[in-house]
Coordinates of C-alpha atoms (C1' of nucleotides) in Angstrom, one line a residue:
Chain A
X115 CA -139.8 -128.8 -7.1
X116 CA -140.2 -126.1 -9.8
X117 CA -137.5 -125.9 -12.2
X118 CA -137.8 -123.3 -15.1
X119 CA -135.7 -122.4 -17.9
X120 CA -135.5 -118.8 -19.7
X121 CA -133.6 -117.3 -22.8
X122 CA -133.7 -113.6 -21.8
X123 CA -131.5 -112.3 -25.0
X124 CA -129.5 -109.9 -22.8
X125 CA -129.8 -110.1 -19.0
X126 CA -128.8 -106.6 -18.9
X127 CA -131.9 -105.5 -20.7
X128 CA -134.0 -108.1 -19.1
X129 CA -133.0 -108.3 -15.4
X130 CA -136.2 -106.2 -14.1
X131 CA -138.4 -108.6 -15.9
X132 CA -136.5 -111.6 -14.8
X133 CA -136.5 -110.2 -11.0
X134 CA -140.4 -109.7 -11.3
X135 CA -140.9 -113.3 -12.8
X136 CA -138.8 -114.7 -9.9
X137 CA -140.9 -112.9 -7.2
X138 CA -144.2 -113.8 -8.8
X139 CA -143.4 -117.6 -9.4
X140 CA -140.8 -118.4 -7.0
X141 CA -139.2 -121.4 -8.6
X142 CA -136.5 -123.2 -7.1
X143 CA -134.3 -123.2 -10.0
X144 CA -134.1 -120.7 -12.9
X145 CA -131.7 -121.5 -16.0
X146 CA -131.0 -118.6 -18.0
X147 CA -129.6 -118.4 -21.4
X148 CA -128.0 -115.6 -23.7
X149 CA -127.1 -113.4 -20.6
X150 CA -124.3 -111.9 -22.9
X151 CA -122.7 -110.5 -19.8
X152 CA -119.2 -111.3 -18.5
X153 CA -119.0 -112.6 -15.0
X154 CA -117.6 -109.7 -13.3
X155 CA -120.7 -107.8 -14.6
X156 CA -123.3 -110.7 -13.3
X157 CA -125.9 -109.1 -11.2
X158 CA -125.8 -111.7 -8.3
X159 CA -126.4 -109.2 -5.7
X160 CA -130.0 -108.4 -7.2
X161 CA -130.8 -112.1 -7.2
X162 CA -129.4 -112.4 -3.8
X163 CA -131.8 -110.0 -2.4
X164 CA -134.6 -112.2 -3.4
X165 CA -133.1 -114.9 -1.8
X166 CA -131.2 -116.6 -5.0
X167 CA -128.0 -118.0 -5.2
X168 CA -126.5 -117.9 -8.8
X169 CA -123.9 -119.5 -11.0
X170 CA -122.9 -118.2 -14.0
X171 CA -120.6 -118.5 -17.2
X172 CA -120.7 -115.6 -19.5
X173 CA -119.2 -113.6 -22.0
X174 CA -119.5 -110.2 -23.8
X175 CA -121.9 -109.7 -26.4
X176 CA -122.8 -113.2 -26.9
X177 CA -124.1 -116.5 -25.5
X178 CA -123.8 -116.5 -21.6
X179 CA -125.6 -119.1 -19.2
X180 CA -126.6 -118.9 -15.9
X181 CA -128.4 -120.9 -12.8
X182 CA -130.3 -119.3 -10.1
X183 CA -131.4 -121.5 -7.1
X184 CA -133.1 -121.1 -3.9
X185 CA -130.8 -123.7 -2.4
X186 CA -126.9 -123.7 -2.7
X187 CA -125.6 -124.8 -6.1
X188 CA -122.9 -127.6 -5.7
X189 CA -120.3 -129.1 -7.8
X190 CA -120.5 -126.3 -10.6
X191 CA -119.1 -127.0 -14.0
X192 CA -118.7 -125.0 -17.0
X193 CA -118.4 -126.3 -20.5
X194 CA -118.5 -129.8 -22.2
X195 CA -115.7 -131.9 -20.6
X196 CA -113.2 -132.2 -23.4
X197 CA -115.1 -130.2 -26.0
X198 CA -112.8 -127.2 -26.6
X199 CA -115.4 -124.4 -27.1
X200 CA -114.6 -120.3 -26.6
X201 CA -118.5 -119.8 -26.4
X202 CA -120.1 -120.0 -23.0
X203 CA -122.9 -122.2 -23.5
X204 CA -123.0 -124.7 -20.8
X205 CA -123.5 -124.7 -16.8
X206 CA -124.0 -127.6 -14.8
X207 CA -124.6 -127.8 -10.9
X208 CA -126.3 -130.0 -8.3
X209 CA -129.2 -128.5 -6.4
X210 CA -131.1 -130.5 -3.6
X211 CA -130.0 -133.9 -5.0
X212 CA -130.8 -132.9 -8.6
X213 CA -128.0 -132.3 -11.3
X214 CA -129.3 -129.5 -13.4
X215 CA -127.6 -129.0 -16.8
X216 CA -128.3 -125.6 -18.4
X217 CA -127.8 -125.4 -22.2
X218 CA -127.7 -122.8 -25.0
X219 CA -127.2 -124.8 -28.2
X220 CA -125.9 -122.9 -31.1
X221 CA -128.4 -121.5 -33.5
X222 CA -127.1 -123.0 -36.7
X223 CA -127.8 -120.3 -38.8
X224 CA -128.5 -122.0 -42.1
X225 CA -128.4 -125.5 -42.9
X226 CA -125.0 -126.4 -44.6
X227 CA -123.5 -123.5 -42.8
X228 CA -120.2 -123.5 -41.0
X229 CA -122.4 -122.6 -37.7
X230 CA -124.6 -125.4 -38.7
X231 CA -121.8 -128.0 -38.8
X232 CA -120.8 -126.4 -35.5
X233 CA -124.3 -127.1 -34.2
X234 CA -124.2 -130.7 -35.2
X235 CA -120.6 -131.3 -33.6
X236 CA -121.7 -129.2 -30.3
X237 CA -124.8 -131.6 -30.1
X238 CA -122.9 -134.8 -30.4
X239 CA -120.3 -133.9 -27.9
X240 CA -123.4 -132.8 -25.3
X241 CA -125.0 -136.0 -26.0
X242 CA -121.7 -137.8 -25.0
X243 CA -121.2 -135.9 -22.0
X244 CA -124.9 -136.4 -20.9
X245 CA -124.7 -139.9 -21.4
X246 CA -121.9 -139.8 -18.6
X247 CA -123.9 -137.3 -16.4
X248 CA -127.1 -139.7 -16.6
X249 CA -124.9 -142.7 -15.3
X250 CA -123.6 -140.6 -12.6
X251 CA -126.7 -138.9 -11.5
X252 CA -130.0 -140.8 -11.3
X253 CA -132.1 -137.2 -11.1
X254 CA -130.9 -135.3 -14.1
X255 CA -132.7 -132.3 -15.7
X256 CA -131.2 -130.9 -19.0
X257 CA -132.9 -127.5 -19.8
X258 CA -132.2 -124.8 -21.8
X259 CA -132.5 -123.3 -25.4
X260 CA -132.1 -126.2 -27.6
X261 CA -132.5 -124.6 -30.9
X262 CA -134.5 -127.3 -32.2
X263 CA -138.1 -127.9 -32.8
X264 CA -138.5 -131.6 -32.0
X265 CA -141.8 -132.5 -34.2
X266 CA -143.7 -130.8 -36.4
X267 CA -146.3 -130.0 -34.2
X268 CA -143.8 -127.6 -32.1
X269 CA -143.8 -125.6 -35.3
X270 CA -146.5 -123.2 -36.3
X271 CA -146.2 -123.9 -40.0
X272 CA -144.4 -127.3 -40.8
X273 CA -144.5 -126.5 -44.5
X274 CA -143.1 -123.1 -44.1
X275 CA -140.2 -124.1 -42.2
X276 CA -139.5 -127.6 -44.0
X277 CA -135.8 -128.3 -44.1
X278 CA -135.0 -125.1 -42.4
X279 CA -132.4 -124.7 -39.6
X280 CA -134.2 -125.3 -36.4
X281 CA -136.5 -128.1 -37.9
X282 CA -134.2 -130.0 -40.1
X283 CA -133.7 -133.7 -40.1
X284 CA -130.1 -133.8 -38.9
X285 CA -131.0 -131.2 -35.9
X286 CA -133.8 -133.4 -35.0
X287 CA -132.0 -136.7 -35.0
X288 CA -129.5 -135.1 -32.7
X289 CA -132.4 -134.0 -30.3
X290 CA -133.7 -137.9 -30.8
X291 CA -130.6 -139.0 -29.5
X292 CA -130.6 -137.0 -26.4
X293 CA -134.0 -138.3 -25.8
X294 CA -132.4 -142.0 -26.7
X295 CA -130.1 -141.6 -23.7
X296 CA -133.1 -142.4 -21.5
X297 CA -134.2 -138.6 -21.1
X298 CA -137.9 -137.5 -21.1
X299 CA -139.6 -134.4 -23.0
X300 CA -141.1 -133.0 -19.8
X301 CA -143.6 -131.2 -22.0
X302 CA -144.8 -134.4 -23.9
X303 CA -145.3 -136.2 -20.5
X304 CA -148.4 -134.3 -20.3
X305 CA -151.7 -133.6 -22.2
X306 CA -150.9 -130.2 -23.7
X307 CA -153.0 -127.6 -26.0
X308 CA -152.0 -127.4 -29.8
X309 CA -149.9 -124.7 -31.0
X310 CA -147.8 -124.1 -27.9
X311 CA -144.2 -122.4 -28.6
X312 CA -141.5 -121.0 -26.7
X313 CA -139.9 -118.5 -29.1
X314 CA -141.6 -116.0 -31.7
X315 CA -139.6 -114.1 -34.1
X316 CA -139.4 -110.2 -33.1
X317 CA -142.0 -108.2 -35.0
X318 CA -145.8 -108.0 -35.8
X319 CA -145.4 -111.4 -37.9
X320 CA -144.4 -113.2 -34.7
X321 CA -146.0 -113.4 -31.2
X322 CA -149.2 -111.7 -32.2
X323 CA -149.8 -114.5 -34.8
X324 CA -148.6 -117.2 -32.5
X325 CA -145.8 -117.9 -35.4
X326 CA -143.7 -119.6 -33.2
X327 CA -141.5 -122.6 -32.7
X328 CA -141.1 -124.8 -29.2
X329 CA -137.3 -124.9 -29.1
X330 CA -136.5 -124.2 -25.2
X331 CA -137.0 -127.7 -23.2
X332 CA -136.8 -129.4 -20.1
X333 CA -135.6 -132.9 -20.3
X334 CA -135.9 -135.3 -17.3
X335 CA -134.4 -138.4 -16.5
X336 CA -137.0 -141.4 -15.4
X337 CA -137.0 -140.9 -11.7
X338 CA -138.0 -137.1 -12.4
X339 CA -140.1 -137.8 -15.1
X340 CA -142.1 -140.2 -12.8
X341 CA -142.5 -137.0 -10.3
X342 CA -143.1 -134.5 -13.1
X343 CA -146.8 -132.8 -12.6
X344 CA -146.6 -130.3 -15.4
X345 CA -144.8 -128.4 -17.9
X346 CA -146.0 -125.2 -19.1
X347 CA -144.7 -122.1 -21.3
X348 CA -145.5 -118.9 -19.4
X349 CA -146.2 -116.8 -22.3
X350 CA -147.0 -113.8 -20.1
X351 CA -143.5 -111.9 -20.5
X352 CA -143.8 -112.2 -24.0
X353 CA -146.2 -109.6 -24.0
X354 CA -144.2 -107.1 -22.1
X355 CA -142.8 -104.1 -23.3
X356 CA -139.0 -105.0 -24.7
X357 CA -139.4 -108.6 -24.1
X358 CA -136.9 -111.4 -24.8
X359 CA -138.2 -113.3 -28.0
X360 CA -138.4 -116.6 -25.6
X361 CA -140.7 -117.4 -23.0
X362 CA -139.9 -119.3 -19.9
X363 CA -140.9 -123.0 -19.6
X364 CA -142.0 -124.1 -16.5
X365 CA -141.7 -127.8 -15.0
X366 CA -143.2 -128.8 -11.7
X367 CA -142.2 -132.1 -9.6
X368 CA -143.7 -133.8 -6.7
X369 CA -141.8 -134.5 -3.7
X370 CA -140.2 -138.0 -4.0
X371 CA -142.3 -139.4 -1.4
X372 CA -145.6 -138.2 -2.7
Chain B
dA95 C1' -143.8 -102.2 -50.6
dT96 C1' -139.3 -105.3 -53.3
dG97 C1' -138.0 -107.4 -46.5
dG98 C1' -138.5 -107.6 -41.0
dT99 C1' -136.7 -106.5 -35.3
dA100 C1' -133.7 -107.1 -31.4
dG101 C1' -128.8 -106.6 -28.7
dT102 C1' -124.6 -105.1 -28.8
dG103 C1' -122.0 -101.1 -29.7
dT104 C1' -121.3 -97.7 -33.4
dA105 C1' -120.2 -101.7 -38.5
dA106 C1' -121.7 -105.7 -38.5
dC107 C1' -122.4 -109.9 -36.4
dT108 C1' -125.9 -113.1 -34.2
dA109 C1' -130.2 -114.4 -33.7

DNA sequence: ATGGTAGTGTAACTA
């Protein structure tokens, strides 16, 4: 199984890139964030042409998540149960015996802001929900844009970023609490080069200098961790004209019998 | 030089 996640920062703009990437890489599942499309505008027919089914939960201008799959998506769920939120940030579905949760964690804007408080509340609610998901589904993958760089090695310049939103202590603690549920960061299951990131600011000071953060993640339950063979960031789409500011993260898993 | 770039949508917000 090949599972990927990509914050596309407007599916309307990025659709040709996403279609090309799907054709080239043929993942079993691709999770998208920041589609910024209302559901009636979701380009399901374009994905169907490539053999992908889609589930989606979107809104105008902001947020929006989707799951694309080569096999049917079952038990589709939107939002965190019991957590009232108008922002479309969560979508979960079952694919081939694997429960996949697609998250677009709030950015948080700035430490101490209202949006930062919302981010921490949101992460606490997600943690409580995912504890239940983990109990209900042995094979669980939680993927998406977490808007948290878990450790200093996930930050191009830890000193410059120290205490800032995306790397602050409380955000890292919240991310750690997800791992403490029994989830594994698929990227860290494997030996990795230094300075691998998944997001870079737009502009000359961003990608060209690799001034990035690793904030997009694939978290997996123990059975999937045992089957995980690789987890990489595909930086190629970040070089395109009109790129998303994020690159796809791709995890591959051996079949359970292998 | 005294701030940058992108998307939405056409002012101002979010990232």
